[in-house]
Tab-separated table of C-alpha atoms in Angstrom:
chain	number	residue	atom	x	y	z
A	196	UNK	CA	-46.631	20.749	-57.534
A	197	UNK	CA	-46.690	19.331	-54.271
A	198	UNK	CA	-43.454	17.218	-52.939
A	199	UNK	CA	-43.062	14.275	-52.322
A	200	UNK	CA	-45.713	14.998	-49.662
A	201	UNK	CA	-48.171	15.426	-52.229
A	202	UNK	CA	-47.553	12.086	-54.891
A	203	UNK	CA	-48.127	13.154	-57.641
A	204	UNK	CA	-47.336	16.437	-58.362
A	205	UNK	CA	-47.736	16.628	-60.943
A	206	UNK	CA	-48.208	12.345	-61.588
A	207	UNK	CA	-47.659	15.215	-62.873
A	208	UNK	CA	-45.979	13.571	-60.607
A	209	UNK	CA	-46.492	10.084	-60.682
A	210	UNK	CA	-48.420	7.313	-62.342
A	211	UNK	CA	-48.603	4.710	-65.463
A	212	UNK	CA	-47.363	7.176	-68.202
A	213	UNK	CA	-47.506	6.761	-72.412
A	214	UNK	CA	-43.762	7.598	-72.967
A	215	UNK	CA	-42.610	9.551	-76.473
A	216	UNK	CA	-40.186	8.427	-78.692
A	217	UNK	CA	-37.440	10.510	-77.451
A	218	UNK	CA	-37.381	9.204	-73.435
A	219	UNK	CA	-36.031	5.566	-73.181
A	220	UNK	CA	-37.874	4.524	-69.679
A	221	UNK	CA	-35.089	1.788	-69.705
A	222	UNK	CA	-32.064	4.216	-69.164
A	223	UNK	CA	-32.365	5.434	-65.038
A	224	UNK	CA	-32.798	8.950	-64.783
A	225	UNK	CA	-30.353	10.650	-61.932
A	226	UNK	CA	-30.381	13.830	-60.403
A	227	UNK	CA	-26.877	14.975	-59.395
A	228	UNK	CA	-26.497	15.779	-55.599
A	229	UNK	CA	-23.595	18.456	-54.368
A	230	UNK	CA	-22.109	17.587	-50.763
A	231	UNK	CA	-20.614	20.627	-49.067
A	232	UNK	CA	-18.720	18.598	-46.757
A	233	UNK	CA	-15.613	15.865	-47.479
A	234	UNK	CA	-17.105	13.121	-48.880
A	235	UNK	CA	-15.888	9.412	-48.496
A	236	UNK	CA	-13.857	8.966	-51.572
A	237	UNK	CA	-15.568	5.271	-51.882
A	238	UNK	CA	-19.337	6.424	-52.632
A	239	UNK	CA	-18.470	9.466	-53.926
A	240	UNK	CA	-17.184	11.481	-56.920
A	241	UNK	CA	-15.217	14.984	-56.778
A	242	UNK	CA	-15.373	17.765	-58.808
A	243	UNK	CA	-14.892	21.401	-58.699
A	244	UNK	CA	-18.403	21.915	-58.081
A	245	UNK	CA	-18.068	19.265	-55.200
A	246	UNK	CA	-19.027	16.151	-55.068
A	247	UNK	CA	-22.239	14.184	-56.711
A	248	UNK	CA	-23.894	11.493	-56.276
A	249	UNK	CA	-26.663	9.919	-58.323
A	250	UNK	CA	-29.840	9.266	-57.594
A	251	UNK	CA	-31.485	6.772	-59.552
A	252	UNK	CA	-35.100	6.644	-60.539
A	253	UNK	CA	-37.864	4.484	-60.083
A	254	UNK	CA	-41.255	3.375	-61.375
A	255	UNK	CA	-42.615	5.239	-58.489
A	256	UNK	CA	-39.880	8.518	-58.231
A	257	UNK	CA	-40.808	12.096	-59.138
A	258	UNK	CA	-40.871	12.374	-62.821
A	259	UNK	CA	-41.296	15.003	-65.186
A	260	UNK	CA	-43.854	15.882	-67.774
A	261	UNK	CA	-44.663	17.150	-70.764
A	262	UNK	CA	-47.696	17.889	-73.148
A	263	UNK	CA	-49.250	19.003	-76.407
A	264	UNK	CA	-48.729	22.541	-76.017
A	265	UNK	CA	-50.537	23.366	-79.792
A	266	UNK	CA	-53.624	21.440	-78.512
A	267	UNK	CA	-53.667	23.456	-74.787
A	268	UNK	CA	-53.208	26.697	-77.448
A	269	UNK	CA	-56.149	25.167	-79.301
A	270	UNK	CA	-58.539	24.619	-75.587
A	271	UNK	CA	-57.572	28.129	-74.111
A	272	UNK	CA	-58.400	29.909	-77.158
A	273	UNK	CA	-61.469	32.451	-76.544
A	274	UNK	CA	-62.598	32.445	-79.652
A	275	UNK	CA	-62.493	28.470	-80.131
A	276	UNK	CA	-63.785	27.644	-76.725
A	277	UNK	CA	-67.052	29.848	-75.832
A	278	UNK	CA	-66.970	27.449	-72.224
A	279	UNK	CA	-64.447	30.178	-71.191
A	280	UNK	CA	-65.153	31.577	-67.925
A	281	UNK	CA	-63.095	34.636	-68.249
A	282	UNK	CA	-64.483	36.488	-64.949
A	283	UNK	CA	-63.393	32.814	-63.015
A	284	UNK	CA	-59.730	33.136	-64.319
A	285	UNK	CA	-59.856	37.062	-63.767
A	286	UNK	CA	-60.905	35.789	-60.057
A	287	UNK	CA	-58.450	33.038	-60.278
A	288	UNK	CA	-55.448	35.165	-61.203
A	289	UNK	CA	-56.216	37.671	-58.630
A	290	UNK	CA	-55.981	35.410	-55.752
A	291	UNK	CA	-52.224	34.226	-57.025
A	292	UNK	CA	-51.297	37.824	-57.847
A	293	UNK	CA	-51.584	38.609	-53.889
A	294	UNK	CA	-49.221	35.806	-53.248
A	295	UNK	CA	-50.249	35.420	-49.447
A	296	UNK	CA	-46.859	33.178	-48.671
A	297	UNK	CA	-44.430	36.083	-50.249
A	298	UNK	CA	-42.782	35.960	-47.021
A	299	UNK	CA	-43.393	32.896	-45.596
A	300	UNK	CA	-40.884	31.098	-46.833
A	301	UNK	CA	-38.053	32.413	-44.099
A	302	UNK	CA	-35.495	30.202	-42.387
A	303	UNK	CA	-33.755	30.574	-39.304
A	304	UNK	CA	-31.283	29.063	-37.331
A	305	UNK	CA	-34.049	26.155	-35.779
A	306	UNK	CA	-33.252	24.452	-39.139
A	307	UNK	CA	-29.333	23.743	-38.894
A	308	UNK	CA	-29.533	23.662	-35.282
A	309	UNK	CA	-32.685	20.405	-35.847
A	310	UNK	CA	-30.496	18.845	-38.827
A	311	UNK	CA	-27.641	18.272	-36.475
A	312	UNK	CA	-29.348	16.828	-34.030
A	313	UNK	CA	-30.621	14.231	-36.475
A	314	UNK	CA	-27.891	11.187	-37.027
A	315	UNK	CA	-28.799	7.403	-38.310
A	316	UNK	CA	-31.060	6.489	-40.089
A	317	UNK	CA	-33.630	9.144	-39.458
A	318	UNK	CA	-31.124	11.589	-41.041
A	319	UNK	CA	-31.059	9.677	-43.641
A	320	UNK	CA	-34.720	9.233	-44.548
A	321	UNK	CA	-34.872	13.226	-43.944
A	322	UNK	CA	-32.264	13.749	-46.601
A	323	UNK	CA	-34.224	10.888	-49.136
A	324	UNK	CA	-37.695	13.005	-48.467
A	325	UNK	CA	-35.873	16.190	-48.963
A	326	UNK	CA	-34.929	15.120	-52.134
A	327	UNK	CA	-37.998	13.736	-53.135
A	328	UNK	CA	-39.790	16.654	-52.400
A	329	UNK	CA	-37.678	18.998	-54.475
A	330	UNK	CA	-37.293	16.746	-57.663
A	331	UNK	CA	-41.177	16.621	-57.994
A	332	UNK	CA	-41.693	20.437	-56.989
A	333	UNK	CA	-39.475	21.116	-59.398
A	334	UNK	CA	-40.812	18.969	-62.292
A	335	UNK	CA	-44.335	21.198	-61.483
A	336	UNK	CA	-41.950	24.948	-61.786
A	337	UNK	CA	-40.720	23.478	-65.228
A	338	UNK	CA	-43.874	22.235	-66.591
A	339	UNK	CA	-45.758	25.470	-65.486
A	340	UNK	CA	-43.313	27.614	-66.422
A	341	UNK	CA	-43.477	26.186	-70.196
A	342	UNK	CA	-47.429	26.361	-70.213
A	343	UNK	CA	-46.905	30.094	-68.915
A	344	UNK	CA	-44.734	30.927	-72.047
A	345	UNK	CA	-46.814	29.264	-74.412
A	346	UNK	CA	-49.945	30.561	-73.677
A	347	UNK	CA	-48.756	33.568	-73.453
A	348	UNK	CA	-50.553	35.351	-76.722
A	349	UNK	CA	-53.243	32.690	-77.126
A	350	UNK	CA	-54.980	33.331	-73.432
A	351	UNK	CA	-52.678	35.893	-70.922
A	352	UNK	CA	-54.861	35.246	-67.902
A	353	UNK	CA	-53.831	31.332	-68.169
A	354	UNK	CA	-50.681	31.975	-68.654
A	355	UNK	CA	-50.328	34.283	-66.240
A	356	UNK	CA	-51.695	31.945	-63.958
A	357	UNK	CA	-49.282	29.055	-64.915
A	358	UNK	CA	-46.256	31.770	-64.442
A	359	UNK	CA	-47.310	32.390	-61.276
A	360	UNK	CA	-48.192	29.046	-60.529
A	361	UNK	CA	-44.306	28.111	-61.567
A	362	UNK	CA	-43.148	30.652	-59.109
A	363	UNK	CA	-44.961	29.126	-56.173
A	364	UNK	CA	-43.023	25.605	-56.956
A	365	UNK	CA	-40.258	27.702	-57.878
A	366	UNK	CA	-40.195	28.769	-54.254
A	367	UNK	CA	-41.127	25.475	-52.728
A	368	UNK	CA	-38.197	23.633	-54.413
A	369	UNK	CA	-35.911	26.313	-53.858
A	370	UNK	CA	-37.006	26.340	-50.088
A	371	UNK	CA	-36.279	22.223	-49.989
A	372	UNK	CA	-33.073	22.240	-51.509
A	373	UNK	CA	-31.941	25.074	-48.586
A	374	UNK	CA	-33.148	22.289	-46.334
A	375	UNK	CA	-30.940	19.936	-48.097
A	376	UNK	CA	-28.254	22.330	-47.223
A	377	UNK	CA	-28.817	21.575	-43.357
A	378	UNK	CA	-27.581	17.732	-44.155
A	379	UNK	CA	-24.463	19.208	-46.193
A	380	UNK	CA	-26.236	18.228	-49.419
A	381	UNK	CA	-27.789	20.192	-52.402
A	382	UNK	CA	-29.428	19.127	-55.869
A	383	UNK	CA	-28.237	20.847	-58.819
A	384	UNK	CA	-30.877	22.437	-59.930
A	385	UNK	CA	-28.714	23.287	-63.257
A	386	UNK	CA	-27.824	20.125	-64.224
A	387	UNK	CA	-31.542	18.684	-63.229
A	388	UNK	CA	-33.014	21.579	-65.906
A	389	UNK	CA	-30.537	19.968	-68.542
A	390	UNK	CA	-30.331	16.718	-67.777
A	391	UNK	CA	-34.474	15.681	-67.176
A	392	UNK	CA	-36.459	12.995	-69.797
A	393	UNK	CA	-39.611	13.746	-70.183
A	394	UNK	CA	-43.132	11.394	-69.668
A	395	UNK	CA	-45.591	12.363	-72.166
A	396	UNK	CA	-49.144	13.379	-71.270
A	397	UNK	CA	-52.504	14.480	-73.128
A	398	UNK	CA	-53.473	17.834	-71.695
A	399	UNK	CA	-56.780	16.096	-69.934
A	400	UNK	CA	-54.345	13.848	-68.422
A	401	UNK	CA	-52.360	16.588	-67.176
A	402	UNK	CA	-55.658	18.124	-65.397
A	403	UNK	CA	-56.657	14.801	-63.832
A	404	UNK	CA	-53.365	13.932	-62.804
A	405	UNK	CA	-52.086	17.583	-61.917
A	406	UNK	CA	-55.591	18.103	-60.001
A	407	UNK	CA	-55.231	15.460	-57.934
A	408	UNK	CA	-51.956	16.021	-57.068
A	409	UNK	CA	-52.549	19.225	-55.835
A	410	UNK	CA	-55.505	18.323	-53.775
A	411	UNK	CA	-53.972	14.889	-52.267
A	412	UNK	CA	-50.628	17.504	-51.764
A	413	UNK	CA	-53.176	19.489	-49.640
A	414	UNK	CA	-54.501	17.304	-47.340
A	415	UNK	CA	-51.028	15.789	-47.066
A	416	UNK	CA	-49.766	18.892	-45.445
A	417	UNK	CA	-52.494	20.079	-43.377
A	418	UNK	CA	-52.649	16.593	-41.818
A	419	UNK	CA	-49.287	16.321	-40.901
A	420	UNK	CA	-48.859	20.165	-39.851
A	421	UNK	CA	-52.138	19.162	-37.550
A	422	UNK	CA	-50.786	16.262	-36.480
A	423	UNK	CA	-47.259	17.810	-35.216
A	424	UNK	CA	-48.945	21.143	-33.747
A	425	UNK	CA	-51.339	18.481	-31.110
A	426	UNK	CA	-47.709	16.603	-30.597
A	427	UNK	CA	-44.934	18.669	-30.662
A	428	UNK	CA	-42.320	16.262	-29.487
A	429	UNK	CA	-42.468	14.913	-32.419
A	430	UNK	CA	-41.339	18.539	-34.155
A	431	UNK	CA	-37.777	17.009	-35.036
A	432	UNK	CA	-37.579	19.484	-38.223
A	433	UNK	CA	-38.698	22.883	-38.360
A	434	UNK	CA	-39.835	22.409	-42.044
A	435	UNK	CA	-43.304	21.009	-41.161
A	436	UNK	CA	-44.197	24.634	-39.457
A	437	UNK	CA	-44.440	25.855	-42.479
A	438	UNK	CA	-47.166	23.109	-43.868
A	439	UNK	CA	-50.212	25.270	-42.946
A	440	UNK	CA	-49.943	27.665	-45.360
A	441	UNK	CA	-47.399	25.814	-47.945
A	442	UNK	CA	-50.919	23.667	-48.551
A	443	UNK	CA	-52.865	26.558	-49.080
A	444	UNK	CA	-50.690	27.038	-52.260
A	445	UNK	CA	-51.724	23.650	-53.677
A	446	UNK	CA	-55.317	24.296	-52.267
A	447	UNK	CA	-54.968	27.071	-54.975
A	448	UNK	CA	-53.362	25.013	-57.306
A	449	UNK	CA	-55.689	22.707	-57.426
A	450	UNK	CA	-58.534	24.979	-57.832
A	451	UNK	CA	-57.503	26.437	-60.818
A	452	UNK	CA	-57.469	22.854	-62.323
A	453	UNK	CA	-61.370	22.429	-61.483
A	454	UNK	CA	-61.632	25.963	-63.394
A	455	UNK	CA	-59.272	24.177	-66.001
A	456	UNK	CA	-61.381	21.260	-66.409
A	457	UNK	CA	-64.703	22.924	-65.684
A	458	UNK	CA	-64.542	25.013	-68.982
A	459	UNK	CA	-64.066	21.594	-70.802
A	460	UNK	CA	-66.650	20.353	-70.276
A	461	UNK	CA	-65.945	17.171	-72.957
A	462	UNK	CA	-63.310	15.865	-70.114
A	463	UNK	CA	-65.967	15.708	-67.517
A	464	UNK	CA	-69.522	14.737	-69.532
A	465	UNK	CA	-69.277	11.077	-70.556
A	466	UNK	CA	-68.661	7.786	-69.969
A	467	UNK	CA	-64.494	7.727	-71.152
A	468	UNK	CA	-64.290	10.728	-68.469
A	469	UNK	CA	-65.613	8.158	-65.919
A	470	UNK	CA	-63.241	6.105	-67.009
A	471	UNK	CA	-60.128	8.347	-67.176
A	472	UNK	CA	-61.221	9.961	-63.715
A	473	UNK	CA	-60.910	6.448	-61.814
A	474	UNK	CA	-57.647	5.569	-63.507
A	475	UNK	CA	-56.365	8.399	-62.219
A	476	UNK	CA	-57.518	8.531	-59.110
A	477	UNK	CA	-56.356	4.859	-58.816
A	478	UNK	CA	-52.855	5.830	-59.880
A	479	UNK	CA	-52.182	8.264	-57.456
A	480	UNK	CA	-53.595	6.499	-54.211
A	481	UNK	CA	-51.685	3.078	-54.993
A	482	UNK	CA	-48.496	5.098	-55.697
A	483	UNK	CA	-48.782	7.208	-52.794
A	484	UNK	CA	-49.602	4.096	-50.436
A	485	UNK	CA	-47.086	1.864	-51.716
A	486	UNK	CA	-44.585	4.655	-51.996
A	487	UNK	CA	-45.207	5.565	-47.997
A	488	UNK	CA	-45.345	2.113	-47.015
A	489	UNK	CA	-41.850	1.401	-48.255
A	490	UNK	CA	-40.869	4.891	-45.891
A	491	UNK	CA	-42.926	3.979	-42.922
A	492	UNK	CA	-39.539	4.840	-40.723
A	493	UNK	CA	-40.265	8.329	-41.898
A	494	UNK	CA	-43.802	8.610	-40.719
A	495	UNK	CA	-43.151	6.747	-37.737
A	496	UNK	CA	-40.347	9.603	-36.906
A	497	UNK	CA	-43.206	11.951	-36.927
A	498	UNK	CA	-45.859	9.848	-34.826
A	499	UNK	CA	-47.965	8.957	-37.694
A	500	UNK	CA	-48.805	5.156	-38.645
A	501	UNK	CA	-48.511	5.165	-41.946
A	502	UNK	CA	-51.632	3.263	-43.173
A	503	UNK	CA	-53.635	5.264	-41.365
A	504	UNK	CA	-52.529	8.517	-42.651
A	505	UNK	CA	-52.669	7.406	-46.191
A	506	UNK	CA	-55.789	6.191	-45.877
A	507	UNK	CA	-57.251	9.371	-43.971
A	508	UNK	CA	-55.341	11.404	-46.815
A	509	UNK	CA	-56.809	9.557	-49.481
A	510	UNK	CA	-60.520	9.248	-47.961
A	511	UNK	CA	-60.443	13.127	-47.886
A	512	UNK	CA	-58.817	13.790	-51.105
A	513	UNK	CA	-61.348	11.344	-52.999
A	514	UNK	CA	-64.316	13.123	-50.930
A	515	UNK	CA	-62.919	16.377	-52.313
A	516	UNK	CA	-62.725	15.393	-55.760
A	517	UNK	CA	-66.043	13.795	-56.077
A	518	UNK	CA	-66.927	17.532	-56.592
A	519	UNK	CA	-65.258	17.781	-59.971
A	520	UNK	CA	-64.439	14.409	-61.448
A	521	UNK	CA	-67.726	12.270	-62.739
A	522	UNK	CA	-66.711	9.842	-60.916
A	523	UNK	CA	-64.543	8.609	-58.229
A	524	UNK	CA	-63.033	5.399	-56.181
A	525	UNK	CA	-65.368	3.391	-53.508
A	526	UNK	CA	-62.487	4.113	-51.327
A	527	UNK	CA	-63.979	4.000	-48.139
A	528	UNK	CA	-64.893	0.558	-48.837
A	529	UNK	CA	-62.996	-2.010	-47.033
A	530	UNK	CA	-62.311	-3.694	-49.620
A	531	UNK	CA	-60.377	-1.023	-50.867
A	532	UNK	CA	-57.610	-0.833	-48.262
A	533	UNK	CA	-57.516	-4.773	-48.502
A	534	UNK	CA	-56.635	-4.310	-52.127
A	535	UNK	CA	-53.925	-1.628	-51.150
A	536	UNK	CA	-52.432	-3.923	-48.499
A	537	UNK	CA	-52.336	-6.874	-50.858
A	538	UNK	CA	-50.308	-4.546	-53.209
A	539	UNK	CA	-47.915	-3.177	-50.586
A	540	UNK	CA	-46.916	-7.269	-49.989
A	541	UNK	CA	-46.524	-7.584	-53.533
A	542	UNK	CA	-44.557	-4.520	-53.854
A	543	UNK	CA	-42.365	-5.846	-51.209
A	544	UNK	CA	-41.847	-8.943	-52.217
A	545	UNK	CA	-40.842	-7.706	-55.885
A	546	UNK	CA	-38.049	-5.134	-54.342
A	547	UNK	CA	-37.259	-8.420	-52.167
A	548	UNK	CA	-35.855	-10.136	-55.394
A	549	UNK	CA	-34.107	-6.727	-56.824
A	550	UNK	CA	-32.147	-7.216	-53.555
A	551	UNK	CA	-30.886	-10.841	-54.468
A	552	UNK	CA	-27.918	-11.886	-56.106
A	553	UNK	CA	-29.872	-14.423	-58.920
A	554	UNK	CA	-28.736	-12.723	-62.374
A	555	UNK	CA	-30.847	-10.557	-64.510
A	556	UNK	CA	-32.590	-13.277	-66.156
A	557	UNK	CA	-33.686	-15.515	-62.938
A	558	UNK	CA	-34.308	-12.154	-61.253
A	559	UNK	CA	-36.954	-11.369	-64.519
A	560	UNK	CA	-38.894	-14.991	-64.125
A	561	UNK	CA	-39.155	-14.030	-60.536
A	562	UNK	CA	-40.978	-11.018	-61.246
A	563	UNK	CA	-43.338	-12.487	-63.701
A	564	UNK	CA	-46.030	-14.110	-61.217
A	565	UNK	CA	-45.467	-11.208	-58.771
A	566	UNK	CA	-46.394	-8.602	-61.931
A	567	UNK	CA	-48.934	-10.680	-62.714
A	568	UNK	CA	-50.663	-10.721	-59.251
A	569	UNK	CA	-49.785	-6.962	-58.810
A	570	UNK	CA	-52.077	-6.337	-61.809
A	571	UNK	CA	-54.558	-8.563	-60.502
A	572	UNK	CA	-54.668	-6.746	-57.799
A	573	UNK	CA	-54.736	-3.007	-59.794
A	574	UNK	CA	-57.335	-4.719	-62.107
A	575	UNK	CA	-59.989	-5.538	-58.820
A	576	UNK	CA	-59.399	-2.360	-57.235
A	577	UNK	CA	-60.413	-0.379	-60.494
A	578	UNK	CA	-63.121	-2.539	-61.169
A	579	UNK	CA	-64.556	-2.154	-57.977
A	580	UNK	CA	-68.175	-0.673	-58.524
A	581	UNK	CA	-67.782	3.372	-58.572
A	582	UNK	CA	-69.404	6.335	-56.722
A	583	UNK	CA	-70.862	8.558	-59.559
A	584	UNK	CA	-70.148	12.083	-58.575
A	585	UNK	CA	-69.150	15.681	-59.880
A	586	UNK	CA	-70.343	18.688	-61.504
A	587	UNK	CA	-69.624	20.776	-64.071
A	588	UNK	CA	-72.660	23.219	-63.552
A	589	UNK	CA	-70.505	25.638	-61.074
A	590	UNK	CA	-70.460	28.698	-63.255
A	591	UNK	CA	-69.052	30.949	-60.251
A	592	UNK	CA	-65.688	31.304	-58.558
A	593	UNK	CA	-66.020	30.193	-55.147
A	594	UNK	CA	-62.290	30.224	-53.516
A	595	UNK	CA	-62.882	27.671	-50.585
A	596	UNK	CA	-60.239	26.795	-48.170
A	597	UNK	CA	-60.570	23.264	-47.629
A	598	UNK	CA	-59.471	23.601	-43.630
């Protein structure tokens, strides 16, 4: 699933999530960090291992996911499910099987050499989006993995797929956290496998959510990796050389989620589809805007303004979902962004009274109009009148690379 770079991944990545009995969204989750270096013993922790540090998670932090694996077993069954298209998966799985970024993934000495050069608060935002990035590429390796095992004997070509889907995210995290070993930092990976809660999804939430993610993770990193080959001054990480083809993985990704979806054809067809697509679609743009705009030091550290690269992100993911999903946001109405900005004050005003020193109870009545308003706000924006859009007539594998 794509990083941080591509929000949800996958929501399931992000998103307003139906939690199961067995996660407690009230206890933070935290993802132990290893320095290599001597830490200060005043923020820090030692340890054999090193030393950890935790990172606490938020509404709007990578998460991870899980489903109802019977009922998947139950959709990818052959004999169950005539809306198979066995030669598109046959297609599909090829096109992973000749794993074009094998040996991309490479580092050299440009990447110590750039994380040196880095101090303040830049270095710091680097090390927050490396972490970022790895926690929600790892959340997609675990949850494909999982669907890879358990499909195995009711459809192999799926779960091939989803194996070799989990070794491209495998590969991405594992790629990350070597980054985080520029800054003298490193996630443990171990303790993260051990140590995650789990968000519950339905499987057709997993293909809207995971879908989009993948796509929006695409046009994430080809903008940026554009962006930074036309202005090369602003190359202050040799990580983002590697975006061209890193986003042809989620390209892929994604595309076997249309197949996914296309050959159920009940979460595409009616009118709760419409209304499930725009949710979705709505819950991965506001958390990827709000999410950037609280990091806008990072874009600007790139050359990008922000707003505009969300919004070019999100005009071009929407534009390439409307070929799947039945329907889709209005988001190229102006409205649209109004609503977004409207949320981003919100947002910041709400973190503005976390920061205070009121106790837990005057900091709750605080919040109250401010939730209020942000729903509002959410509320508007989904009710907004819809483009109707999709199709779920494509019957042939057509591998596109949207670039």
């Amino acid at each position: 699933m794509a990083t941080e770079m591509a929000l949800v991944k996958p929501i399931a990545k992000f998103g307003i999530t139906k939690t199961p009995k067995w996660n407690n969204p009230s206890v933070p989750f935290c993802v132990k960090m290893m320095s290599t270096t001597t830490p200060t013993p005043t923020t820090t922790t030692s340890s054999k291992k090193g030393t950890k540090k935790a990172i606490k998670e938020t509404l709007l932090a990578p998460r991870f996911y899980t489903t109802d694996f019977d009922e998947m077993e139950t959709l990818f069954n052959s004999e169950i499910n005539k809306n198979l298209n066995e030669a598109e998966f046959e297609a599909l799985l090829q096109e992973f099987k000749t794993d074009y970024n094998q040996t991309h993934f490479v580092r050299n000495k440009e990447f110590k050499e750039a994380a040196d050069k880095l101090d303040g608060p830049l270095r710091q935002i680097f090390v927050e989006f490396l972490e970022r990035s790895c926690t929600a590429e790892f959340s997609g390796f675990l949850l494909y993995k999982e669907l890879g095992r358990r499909l195995k004997k009711t459809n192999p070509v799926v779960a091939e797929i989803f194996s070799l889907m989990s070794r491209d995210e495998a590969r991405h995290a594992g790629f990350l956290n070597k980054g985080l070993s520029d800054f003298n930092l490193a996630l443990d990976l171990g303790f993260l496998t051990k140590a995650r809660k789990y968000t519950f999804f339905k499987p057709k939430f997993i293909f809207y959510a995971t879908y989009l993610s993948e796509k929006i993770g695409y046009w994430r990193y080809i903008t940026i990796y554009r962006h930074l080959k036309a202005n090369p001054e602003y190359q202050c990480y040799p990580i983002f050389k590697y975006f061209e083809n890193w986003c042809q993985d989620e390209n892929r990704h994604g595309d076997f989620f249309s197949a996914l979806m296309k050959a159920q054809p009940q979460f595409l067809n009616d009118w709760k589809a419409k209304l499930w697509s725009r949710f979705f679609c709505l819950s991965v743009y506001v958390t990827m805007y709000l999410n950037d705009c609280q990091r806008t030091a990072f874009y600007e550290g790139i050359g990008l303004k922000t707003k505009e690269f969300d919004m070019h992100v999100i005009i071009e993911t929407n534009r390439t979902t409307a070929r799947i999903f039945p329907a889709v946001l209005d988001v190229e109405n102006p409205e649209f962004k109004r609503r977004l900005d409207n949320m981003v004050a919100i947002n910041e005003k709400l973190l503005a009274v976390g920061e205070t020193d009121d106790i837990p109870l005057v900091k709750n009545f605080k919040r109250i109009p401010l939730i209020a308003a942000l729903v509002s706000e959410l509320l508007a924006t989904y009710l907004m009148k819809p483009i109707d859009s999709g199709s779920v007539d494509i019957s042939e594998f057509d591998p596109q690379l949207v670039y």
